[in-house]
Short mmCIF file of C-alpha atoms and ligand atoms in Angstrom, two decimals:
data_model
loop_
_atom_site.label_atom_id
_atom_site.label_comp_id
_atom_site.label_asym_id
_atom_site.label_seq_id
_atom_site.Cartn_x
_atom_site.Cartn_y
_atom_site.Cartn_z
CA UNK A 1 -20.25 -37.36 -6.36
CA UNK A 2 -22.42 -34.22 -6.50
CA UNK A 3 -22.52 -31.99 -3.42
CA UNK A 4 -25.75 -32.13 -1.51
CA UNK A 5 -26.58 -28.42 -1.18
CA UNK A 6 -29.41 -26.66 -2.96
CA UNK A 7 -28.70 -24.96 -6.32
CA UNK A 8 -28.75 -21.15 -5.96
CA UNK A 9 -30.37 -18.82 -8.48
CA UNK A 10 -28.85 -15.34 -8.35
CA UNK A 11 -31.35 -12.51 -8.75
CA UNK A 12 -28.87 -9.94 -10.04
CA UNK A 13 -26.65 -11.15 -12.89
CA UNK A 14 -24.00 -8.52 -13.70
CA UNK A 15 -22.50 -10.98 -16.17
CA UNK A 16 -25.38 -10.17 -18.56
CA UNK A 17 -23.58 -6.97 -19.45
CA UNK A 18 -20.39 -8.82 -20.28
CA UNK A 19 -21.63 -11.39 -22.78
CA UNK A 20 -20.22 -9.96 -26.03
CA UNK A 21 -17.60 -7.42 -27.06
CA UNK A 22 -20.40 -5.19 -28.35
CA UNK A 23 -22.23 -5.37 -25.01
CA UNK A 24 -19.04 -4.67 -23.15
CA UNK A 25 -18.33 -1.66 -25.36
CA UNK A 26 -21.87 -0.41 -24.77
CA UNK A 27 -21.46 -0.52 -21.01
CA UNK A 28 -17.86 0.66 -20.74
CA UNK A 29 -17.61 3.53 -18.26
CA UNK A 30 -14.19 4.81 -19.21
CA UNK A 31 -12.91 5.52 -22.68
CA UNK A 32 -9.41 6.57 -23.58
CA UNK A 33 -9.00 9.24 -26.22
CA UNK A 34 -5.70 10.23 -27.90
CA UNK A 35 -6.75 13.86 -27.41
CA UNK A 36 -6.28 13.37 -23.65
CA UNK A 37 -2.67 12.28 -24.03
CA UNK A 38 0.34 14.51 -23.55
CA UNK A 39 3.63 13.22 -24.95
CA UNK A 40 6.70 14.08 -22.86
CA UNK A 41 9.75 14.56 -25.10
CA UNK A 42 13.43 15.37 -24.61
CA UNK A 43 15.46 17.73 -26.78
CA UNK A 44 19.22 17.47 -26.31
CA UNK A 45 21.90 20.00 -27.13
CA UNK A 46 25.00 18.97 -29.03
CA UNK A 47 24.00 15.54 -30.34
CA UNK A 48 24.07 14.52 -33.99
CA UNK A 49 21.76 11.51 -33.77
CA UNK A 50 18.81 10.72 -31.50
CA UNK A 51 19.95 8.76 -28.48
CA UNK A 52 17.78 6.03 -27.00
CA UNK A 53 17.49 6.11 -23.22
CA UNK A 54 18.60 2.67 -22.07
CA UNK A 55 16.17 2.43 -19.16
CA UNK A 56 13.29 3.70 -21.34
CA UNK A 57 13.31 1.65 -24.55
CA UNK A 58 11.53 3.55 -27.31
CA UNK A 59 12.17 6.96 -25.71
CA UNK A 60 14.91 9.20 -27.09
CA UNK A 61 16.95 12.27 -26.41
CA UNK A 62 16.04 14.04 -29.63
CA UNK A 63 17.78 16.20 -32.16
CA UNK A 64 15.63 18.98 -33.61
CA UNK A 65 14.88 16.84 -36.67
CA UNK A 66 13.97 13.69 -34.78
CA UNK A 67 11.86 15.76 -32.37
CA UNK A 68 9.87 17.19 -35.24
CA UNK A 69 9.22 13.79 -36.75
CA UNK A 70 8.18 12.45 -33.34
CA UNK A 71 5.72 15.33 -33.02
CA UNK A 72 4.40 14.67 -36.53
CA UNK A 73 3.85 11.03 -35.59
CA UNK A 74 1.94 12.15 -32.52
CA UNK A 75 -0.29 14.54 -34.47
CA UNK A 76 -1.00 11.86 -37.04
CA UNK A 77 -2.62 9.64 -34.43
CA UNK A 78 -4.48 12.45 -32.65
CA UNK A 79 -2.05 13.30 -29.83
CA UNK A 80 -2.02 17.08 -29.87
CA UNK A 81 0.06 18.12 -26.89
CA UNK A 82 3.76 17.67 -26.23
CA UNK A 83 5.59 18.45 -22.98
CA UNK A 84 9.17 19.42 -23.75
CA UNK A 85 12.22 18.88 -21.52
CA UNK A 86 15.66 20.29 -22.34
CA UNK A 87 18.94 18.45 -21.97
CA UNK A 88 21.78 21.00 -22.09
CA UNK A 89 25.46 20.22 -22.62
CA UNK A 90 27.21 19.28 -19.41
CA UNK A 91 29.56 22.28 -19.70
CA UNK A 92 26.61 24.69 -19.98
CA UNK A 93 25.18 23.78 -16.57
CA UNK A 94 25.72 26.18 -13.68
CA UNK A 95 24.48 26.86 -10.15
CA UNK A 96 21.31 28.68 -11.21
CA UNK A 97 20.56 26.86 -14.47
CA UNK A 98 20.98 29.93 -16.69
CA UNK A 99 20.45 27.93 -19.87
CA UNK A 100 16.83 27.54 -18.84
CA UNK A 101 16.02 31.21 -19.34
CA UNK A 102 18.49 32.24 -22.02
CA UNK A 103 16.68 32.58 -25.36
CA UNK A 104 19.43 30.50 -26.98
CA UNK A 105 19.14 27.73 -24.37
CA UNK A 106 18.24 24.41 -25.99
CA UNK A 107 14.73 24.17 -24.56
CA UNK A 108 13.77 27.68 -25.67
CA UNK A 109 15.26 27.17 -29.12
CA UNK A 110 13.24 23.97 -29.53
CA UNK A 111 10.01 25.57 -28.29
CA UNK A 112 10.43 28.33 -30.86
CA UNK A 113 11.10 25.80 -33.58
CA UNK A 114 8.05 23.67 -32.71
CA UNK A 115 5.82 26.71 -32.63
CA UNK A 116 7.15 27.83 -36.02
CA UNK A 117 6.73 24.38 -37.53
CA UNK A 118 3.38 23.31 -36.05
CA UNK A 119 1.69 26.61 -35.23
CA UNK A 120 -1.64 26.14 -33.52
CA UNK A 121 -2.09 22.48 -34.50
CA UNK A 122 -0.06 21.51 -31.49
CA UNK A 123 -0.35 22.50 -27.84
CA UNK A 124 3.21 23.17 -26.76
CA UNK A 125 3.98 22.68 -23.12
CA UNK A 126 7.33 23.33 -21.46
CA UNK A 127 8.79 21.89 -18.28
CA UNK A 128 9.45 24.88 -16.07
CA UNK A 129 12.08 23.55 -13.71
CA UNK A 130 15.79 23.99 -13.18
CA UNK A 131 17.00 20.46 -12.43
CA UNK A 132 18.04 19.67 -15.98
CA UNK A 133 20.06 22.89 -16.13
CA UNK A 134 21.82 23.09 -12.76
CA UNK A 135 25.26 21.57 -12.16
CA UNK A 136 24.06 20.24 -8.77
CA UNK A 137 20.86 18.79 -10.26
CA UNK A 138 18.45 20.40 -7.81
CA UNK A 139 15.21 22.07 -8.90
CA UNK A 140 16.25 25.43 -7.47
CA UNK A 141 19.14 27.61 -6.36
CA UNK A 142 21.13 26.48 -3.34
CA UNK A 143 21.98 28.45 -0.23
CA UNK A 144 23.31 27.77 3.27
CA UNK A 145 21.68 27.94 6.66
CA UNK A 146 23.49 29.35 9.74
CA UNK A 147 25.00 25.97 10.50
CA UNK A 148 26.46 25.81 7.02
CA UNK A 149 24.05 23.19 5.68
CA UNK A 150 23.07 23.48 2.06
CA UNK A 151 19.40 23.75 1.11
CA UNK A 152 17.25 24.83 -1.83
CA UNK A 153 16.32 28.50 -1.45
CA UNK A 154 12.59 28.75 -2.12
CA UNK A 155 12.16 32.45 -2.77
CA UNK A 156 15.33 32.98 -4.77
CA UNK A 157 14.25 30.07 -6.95
CA UNK A 158 10.89 31.76 -7.60
CA UNK A 159 12.70 34.62 -9.32
CA UNK A 160 14.48 32.14 -11.58
CA UNK A 161 11.22 30.35 -12.40
CA UNK A 162 9.71 33.70 -13.37
CA UNK A 163 12.51 34.35 -15.83
CA UNK A 164 12.27 30.82 -17.18
CA UNK A 165 8.49 31.01 -17.67
CA UNK A 166 8.81 34.32 -19.51
CA UNK A 167 11.52 32.89 -21.78
CA UNK A 168 9.31 29.88 -22.54
CA UNK A 169 6.25 32.02 -23.24
CA UNK A 170 8.34 34.25 -25.44
CA UNK A 171 9.56 31.17 -27.33
CA UNK A 172 5.97 30.15 -28.02
CA UNK A 173 4.91 27.76 -25.24
CA UNK A 174 1.12 27.60 -24.77
CA UNK A 175 1.50 26.01 -21.35
CA UNK A 176 4.28 26.36 -18.80
CA UNK A 177 4.49 23.65 -16.16
CA UNK A 178 6.32 24.38 -12.93
CA UNK A 179 7.46 21.02 -11.53
CA UNK A 180 9.89 22.14 -8.83
CA UNK A 181 7.51 22.12 -5.85
CA UNK A 182 8.61 25.52 -4.53
CA UNK A 183 5.99 27.24 -2.38
CA UNK A 184 4.28 30.07 -4.25
CA UNK A 185 5.63 29.08 -7.67
CA UNK A 186 2.30 29.31 -9.47
CA UNK A 187 1.51 32.81 -8.16
CA UNK A 188 5.03 34.00 -8.95
CA UNK A 189 4.88 32.69 -12.51
CA UNK A 190 1.36 33.99 -13.15
CA UNK A 191 2.39 37.44 -11.99
CA UNK A 192 5.52 37.44 -14.15
CA UNK A 193 3.70 36.18 -17.24
CA UNK A 194 0.95 38.76 -16.88
CA UNK A 195 3.40 41.58 -16.33
CA UNK A 196 5.25 40.54 -19.49
CA UNK A 197 2.02 40.50 -21.49
CA UNK A 198 1.61 36.70 -21.67
CA UNK A 199 -1.91 36.56 -20.35
CA UNK A 200 -2.95 33.78 -22.73
CA UNK A 201 -0.25 31.37 -21.59
CA UNK A 202 -1.62 28.76 -19.18
CA UNK A 203 -0.03 27.09 -16.20
CA UNK A 204 -0.17 23.37 -15.57
CA UNK A 205 0.95 23.03 -11.97
CA UNK A 206 2.65 19.90 -10.74
CA UNK A 207 0.63 20.17 -7.56
CA UNK A 208 0.98 16.79 -5.92
CA UNK A 209 4.47 15.69 -6.78
CA UNK A 210 5.99 12.99 -4.66
CA UNK A 211 9.67 12.34 -3.87
CA UNK A 212 9.47 9.12 -5.84
CA UNK A 213 11.96 6.46 -6.85
CA UNK A 214 9.77 5.97 -9.93
CA UNK A 215 11.60 8.93 -11.50
CA UNK A 216 14.80 6.86 -11.73
CA UNK A 217 14.93 6.43 -15.53
CA UNK A 218 14.09 10.11 -16.07
CA UNK A 219 17.32 11.07 -14.37
CA UNK A 220 19.17 9.18 -17.10
CA UNK A 221 16.90 10.72 -19.72
CA UNK A 222 17.95 14.25 -18.79
CA UNK A 223 21.50 13.44 -17.73
CA UNK A 224 20.75 14.66 -14.22
CA UNK A 225 23.66 15.76 -12.01
CA UNK A 226 21.76 15.10 -8.77
CA UNK A 227 23.55 13.20 -6.04
CA UNK A 228 21.16 13.49 -3.06
CA UNK A 229 17.38 13.48 -3.15
CA UNK A 230 14.52 15.99 -3.36
CA UNK A 231 12.78 15.24 -0.09
CA UNK A 232 12.94 18.80 1.22
CA UNK A 233 10.67 19.97 -1.58
CA UNK A 234 8.86 16.97 -3.09
CA UNK A 235 6.22 15.23 -0.99
CA UNK A 236 6.44 12.24 1.30
CA UNK A 237 4.80 9.20 -0.35
CA UNK A 238 3.06 8.53 2.96
CA UNK A 239 0.96 11.69 2.72
CA UNK A 240 -2.47 12.15 1.17
CA UNK A 241 -4.02 15.19 2.84
CA UNK A 242 -1.04 17.32 1.92
CA UNK A 243 -1.87 16.85 -1.76
CA UNK A 244 -5.31 18.37 -1.29
CA UNK A 245 -3.64 21.43 0.23
CA UNK A 246 -1.02 21.65 -2.54
CA UNK A 247 -3.72 21.47 -5.23
CA UNK A 248 -5.90 24.00 -3.45
CA UNK A 249 -3.02 26.47 -3.11
CA UNK A 250 -2.12 26.09 -6.78
CA UNK A 251 -5.71 26.70 -7.82
CA UNK A 252 -5.89 29.80 -5.61
CA UNK A 253 -2.61 30.97 -7.12
CA UNK A 254 -4.05 30.73 -10.62
CA UNK A 255 -3.21 27.25 -11.94
CA UNK A 256 -5.22 26.41 -15.06
CA UNK A 257 -4.54 22.69 -14.59
CA UNK A 258 -3.29 20.74 -11.60
CA UNK A 259 -1.35 17.50 -11.81
CA UNK A 260 -0.69 14.42 -9.75
CA UNK A 261 2.58 12.55 -10.20
CA UNK A 262 3.44 9.63 -10.35
CA UNK A 263 0.15 8.15 -11.48
CA UNK A 264 -0.47 4.45 -10.91
CA UNK A 265 0.99 4.17 -7.39
CA UNK A 266 -0.96 7.33 -6.39
CA UNK A 267 -4.45 6.69 -7.78
CA UNK A 268 -6.00 7.43 -4.39
CA UNK A 269 -4.39 10.87 -4.46
CA UNK A 270 -5.51 11.39 -8.04
CA UNK A 271 -9.09 10.47 -7.16
CA UNK A 272 -9.01 12.78 -4.14
CA UNK A 273 -7.66 15.74 -6.09
CA UNK A 274 -10.05 15.08 -8.99
CA UNK A 275 -13.01 15.11 -6.63
CA UNK A 276 -12.05 18.46 -5.14
CA UNK A 277 -10.69 20.30 -8.18
CA UNK A 278 -12.70 22.82 -10.20
CA UNK A 279 -9.93 22.86 -12.86
CA UNK A 280 -8.74 20.01 -15.12
CA UNK A 281 -6.61 17.39 -13.39
CA UNK A 282 -3.69 15.77 -15.20
CA UNK A 283 -1.75 12.68 -14.14
CA UNK A 284 1.83 11.82 -15.11
CA UNK A 285 2.65 8.18 -15.79
CA UNK A 286 6.34 8.61 -15.04
CA UNK A 287 9.51 7.06 -16.38
CA UNK A 288 9.68 4.24 -13.81
CA UNK A 289 6.09 3.22 -14.50
CA UNK A 290 6.92 3.09 -18.20
CA UNK A 291 10.18 1.21 -17.60
CA UNK A 292 8.52 -1.45 -15.46
CA UNK A 293 5.88 -2.18 -18.07
CA UNK A 294 8.47 -2.28 -20.87
CA UNK A 295 10.81 -4.50 -18.86
CA UNK A 296 8.21 -7.04 -17.80
CA UNK A 297 6.77 -7.02 -21.31
CA UNK A 298 10.19 -7.64 -22.88
CA UNK A 299 10.66 -10.64 -20.58
CA UNK A 300 7.29 -12.01 -21.64
CA UNK A 301 6.13 -11.81 -18.01
CA UNK A 302 3.14 -9.63 -18.83
CA UNK A 303 1.37 -8.73 -22.06
CA UNK A 304 2.91 -5.33 -22.59
CA UNK A 305 0.19 -3.85 -24.82
CA UNK A 306 -2.60 -4.92 -22.54
CA UNK A 307 -0.85 -3.68 -19.41
CA UNK A 308 -0.18 -0.36 -21.17
CA UNK A 309 -3.86 0.13 -21.98
CA UNK A 310 -5.03 -1.15 -18.61
CA UNK A 311 -2.74 1.23 -16.73
CA UNK A 312 -3.92 4.21 -18.80
CA UNK A 313 -7.56 3.20 -18.38
CA UNK A 314 -7.07 2.97 -14.62
CA UNK A 315 -5.50 6.42 -14.51
CA UNK A 316 -8.43 7.88 -16.41
CA UNK A 317 -10.97 5.99 -14.32
CA UNK A 318 -9.41 7.41 -11.15
CA UNK A 319 -10.13 10.92 -12.44
CA UNK A 320 -7.43 12.13 -14.82
CA UNK A 321 -8.60 14.51 -17.53
CA UNK A 322 -5.20 14.51 -19.22
CA UNK A 323 -2.51 11.83 -19.06
CA UNK A 324 1.17 12.50 -19.60
CA UNK A 325 2.60 9.24 -20.86
CA UNK A 326 5.62 8.01 -22.81
CA UNK A 327 3.15 5.55 -24.38
CA UNK A 328 1.10 8.38 -25.93
CA UNK A 329 1.78 7.53 -29.56
CA UNK A 330 1.62 3.76 -29.14
CA UNK A 331 -1.53 3.90 -27.06
CA UNK A 332 -3.16 6.22 -29.59
CA UNK A 333 -2.26 3.75 -32.34
CA UNK A 334 -3.74 0.90 -30.34
CA UNK A 335 -6.97 2.90 -29.91
CA UNK A 336 -7.19 3.39 -33.66
CA UNK A 337 -6.92 -0.36 -34.22
CA UNK A 338 -9.85 -1.10 -31.92
C1 LIG B 1 11.60 17.79 -12.71
C2 LIG B 1 10.87 16.62 -13.26
C3 LIG B 1 11.13 15.26 -12.98
C4 LIG B 1 10.21 14.55 -13.74
C5 LIG B 1 9.46 15.45 -14.45
N1 LIG B 1 9.85 16.73 -14.12
C6 LIG B 1 12.19 14.62 -12.20
C7 LIG B 1 12.25 14.80 -10.74
O1 LIG B 1 11.46 15.47 -10.12
O2 LIG B 1 13.21 14.24 -10.19
C8 LIG B 1 10.10 13.05 -13.74
C9 LIG B 1 9.36 12.50 -14.90
C10 LIG B 1 9.51 11.04 -15.05
O3 LIG B 1 10.08 10.34 -14.20
O4 LIG B 1 9.03 10.54 -16.09
N2 LIG B 1 11.93 18.70 -13.72
#
């Protein structure tokens, strides 16, 4: 039995622009480009073979050789920036993370090696944070308040970040990226770099960085020694306005890029920062975002490749100019196949 209401003729028909793949391509508002991707990579001290991170299938703690071939793979598909994290030997960690600023620390050795091998073909970015290098796993140096409670000492940490940034610049980093969420870290690093003659080295500031459980797999990736959490320096996931302030401060302090992290669960923050920022805005699709997509894909619960591209497209649509993603090489390959 047919229903007895009048047929309706829509005036506007948005479906007209969806009729064929060619029409959809013509009207697509957001296009991913491998040149926007930044590949995060881990270099580990004292390992003979690359070690796969169990919670991040396809991501490795690298040896120098495997790191170089990973970077070559990236360049081959048009990914031209790598963000390097160091994983020191357990016995080399200490209270202030000295391996982070020693020229023979693993991260600085690897930066030097990448710069020597790839020259200006590659943009070399370094993670400028102490958590991988400290025996307590915090992003800064610890101190005690009058009641004897331990906390991360902001201003003492700034001095350590300055040394670390100089060591990274000296090793050949084009971009240093303070991710420790200490107040004043961008200004401190800019001042130190300039004083040391590194005026051409840029700063990508982790401006809006949340105290997020989505970093879980990363802690395995870097062999983190952290037992507590980072809530006294990273932001409360409930807060939006605070991110606008953090980004504004970093820009005033001289950040060349600002960043929002994690990405997908914080697209509102990303859009807000992107709207206000006069400098490029990066977004970091973090380890937990990667792990969830890989896990559900491996189960056959979602189409992994499509979810990968959809998540990256959403991050770009929300306002990211650059995207840090462990999918960088695979996504770039998928773009080539299109
Ligand atoms: C701190 C740092 C972290 C990540 C990047 N830089 C960990 C943290 O803040 O606990 C997380 C990246 C990821 O989860 O992929 N150096």
